[in-house]
Amino acid sequence: MGHTILTVVYHLLNKRQHYVELGADYFDGRKKEIVIKQSIKRLEVLGCKVTIESIA
């Protein structure tokens, strides 16, 4: 954890930027298709039949 914090601080100081919180679901949003596929596979392993519908 300490290494990660120091890495973030280094990059912020090096690029002279302010810290911006990206949110709890930032990485899920970036890899949405992968998260969906992994979730489907996990549910099928547990014995569920999965149908996906996008919300408009």
JSON list of C-alpha atoms in Angstrom, two decimals:
[
{"chain": "A", "resi": 1, "resn": "MET", "atom": "CA", "xyz": [0.00, 0.00, 0.00]},
{"chain": "A", "resi": 2, "resn": "GLY", "atom": "CA", "xyz": [2.79, 2.38, 0.88]},
{"chain": "A", "resi": 3, "resn": "HIS", "atom": "CA", "xyz": [4.54, 1.76, -2.43]},
{"chain": "A", "resi": 4, "resn": "THR", "atom": "CA", "xyz": [1.35, 2.55, -4.34]},
{"chain": "A", "resi": 5, "resn": "ILE", "atom": "CA", "xyz": [0.85, 5.82, -2.46]},
{"chain": "A", "resi": 6, "resn": "LEU", "atom": "CA", "xyz": [4.46, 6.87, -3.07]},
{"chain": "A", "resi": 7, "resn": "THR", "atom": "CA", "xyz": [4.10, 6.05, -6.77]},
{"chain": "A", "resi": 8, "resn": "VAL", "atom": "CA", "xyz": [0.96, 8.19, -7.04]},
{"chain": "A", "resi": 9, "resn": "VAL", "atom": "CA", "xyz": [2.63, 11.08, -5.19]},
{"chain": "A", "resi": 10, "resn": "TYR", "atom": "CA", "xyz": [5.72, 10.82, -7.42]},
{"chain": "A", "resi": 11, "resn": "HIS", "atom": "CA", "xyz": [3.64, 11.06, -10.60]},
{"chain": "A", "resi": 12, "resn": "LEU", "atom": "CA", "xyz": [1.54, 13.93, -9.26]},
{"chain": "A", "resi": 13, "resn": "LEU", "atom": "CA", "xyz": [4.61, 15.93, -8.29]},
{"chain": "A", "resi": 14, "resn": "ASN", "atom": "CA", "xyz": [6.49, 15.05, -11.47]},
{"chain": "A", "resi": 15, "resn": "LYS", "atom": "CA", "xyz": [3.61, 16.13, -13.73]},
{"chain": "A", "resi": 16, "resn": "ARG", "atom": "CA", "xyz": [2.57, 19.00, -11.41]},
{"chain": "A", "resi": 17, "resn": "GLN", "atom": "CA", "xyz": [-1.04, 17.84, -11.32]},
{"chain": "A", "resi": 18, "resn": "HIS", "atom": "CA", "xyz": [-3.74, 17.81, -8.67]},
{"chain": "A", "resi": 19, "resn": "TYR", "atom": "CA", "xyz": [-5.06, 14.50, -7.38]},
{"chain": "A", "resi": 20, "resn": "VAL", "atom": "CA", "xyz": [-8.43, 13.58, -8.90]},
{"chain": "A", "resi": 21, "resn": "GLU", "atom": "CA", "xyz": [-10.50, 10.77, -7.36]},
{"chain": "A", "resi": 22, "resn": "LEU", "atom": "CA", "xyz": [-11.70, 8.56, -10.22]},
{"chain": "A", "resi": 23, "resn": "GLY", "atom": "CA", "xyz": [-14.43, 6.78, -8.27]},
{"chain": "A", "resi": 24, "resn": "ALA", "atom": "CA", "xyz": [-15.03, 3.29, -6.99]},
{"chain": "A", "resi": 25, "resn": "ASP", "atom": "CA", "xyz": [-16.22, 1.90, -10.33]},
{"chain": "A", "resi": 26, "resn": "TYR", "atom": "CA", "xyz": [-13.55, 3.51, -12.54]},
{"chain": "A", "resi": 27, "resn": "PHE", "atom": "CA", "xyz": [-11.79, 0.27, -13.47]},
{"chain": "A", "resi": 28, "resn": "ASP", "atom": "CA", "xyz": [-15.04, -1.62, -14.02]},
{"chain": "A", "resi": 29, "resn": "GLY", "atom": "CA", "xyz": [-16.13, 1.08, -16.46]},
{"chain": "A", "resi": 30, "resn": "ARG", "atom": "CA", "xyz": [-12.86, 0.91, -18.38]},
{"chain": "A", "resi": 31, "resn": "LYS", "atom": "CA", "xyz": [-13.08, -2.85, -18.79]},
{"chain": "A", "resi": 32, "resn": "LYS", "atom": "CA", "xyz": [-16.84, -3.22, -19.01]},
{"chain": "A", "resi": 33, "resn": "GLU", "atom": "CA", "xyz": [-16.88, -6.06, -21.56]},
{"chain": "A", "resi": 34, "resn": "ILE", "atom": "CA", "xyz": [-14.34, -8.10, -19.60]},
{"chain": "A", "resi": 35, "resn": "VAL", "atom": "CA", "xyz": [-16.29, -7.64, -16.34]},
{"chain": "A", "resi": 36, "resn": "ILE", "atom": "CA", "xyz": [-19.50, -8.74, -18.10]},
{"chain": "A", "resi": 37, "resn": "LYS", "atom": "CA", "xyz": [-17.87, -11.87, -19.59]},
{"chain": "A", "resi": 38, "resn": "GLN", "atom": "CA", "xyz": [-16.28, -12.85, -16.26]},
{"chain": "A", "resi": 39, "resn": "SER", "atom": "CA", "xyz": [-19.58, -12.35, -14.44]},
{"chain": "A", "resi": 40, "resn": "ILE", "atom": "CA", "xyz": [-21.48, -14.47, -16.98]},
{"chain": "A", "resi": 41, "resn": "LYS", "atom": "CA", "xyz": [-18.90, -17.25, -16.77]},
{"chain": "A", "resi": 42, "resn": "ARG", "atom": "CA", "xyz": [-19.01, -17.22, -12.95]},
{"chain": "A", "resi": 43, "resn": "LEU", "atom": "CA", "xyz": [-22.81, -17.41, -12.88]},
{"chain": "A", "resi": 44, "resn": "GLU", "atom": "CA", "xyz": [-22.82, -20.29, -15.37]},
{"chain": "A", "resi": 45, "resn": "VAL", "atom": "CA", "xyz": [-20.30, -22.19, -13.24]},
{"chain": "A", "resi": 46, "resn": "LEU", "atom": "CA", "xyz": [-22.72, -21.76, -10.33]},
{"chain": "A", "resi": 47, "resn": "GLY", "atom": "CA", "xyz": [-25.48, -23.33, -12.44]},
{"chain": "A", "resi": 48, "resn": "CYS", "atom": "CA", "xyz": [-27.39, -20.27, -13.65]},
{"chain": "A", "resi": 49, "resn": "LYS", "atom": "CA", "xyz": [-28.63, -19.59, -17.14]},
{"chain": "A", "resi": 50, "resn": "VAL", "atom": "CA", "xyz": [-27.70, -16.03, -18.09]},
{"chain": "A", "resi": 51, "resn": "THR", "atom": "CA", "xyz": [-29.39, -13.68, -20.54]},
{"chain": "A", "resi": 52, "resn": "ILE", "atom": "CA", "xyz": [-27.96, -10.19, -21.07]},
{"chain": "A", "resi": 53, "resn": "GLU", "atom": "CA", "xyz": [-30.05, -7.15, -22.00]},
{"chain": "A", "resi": 54, "resn": "SER", "atom": "CA", "xyz": [-28.70, -3.62, -22.28]},
{"chain": "A", "resi": 55, "resn": "ILE", "atom": "CA", "xyz": [-30.57, -0.83, -20.52]},
{"chain": "A", "resi": 56, "resn": "ALA", "atom": "CA", "xyz": [-31.52, 1.95, -22.91]}
]
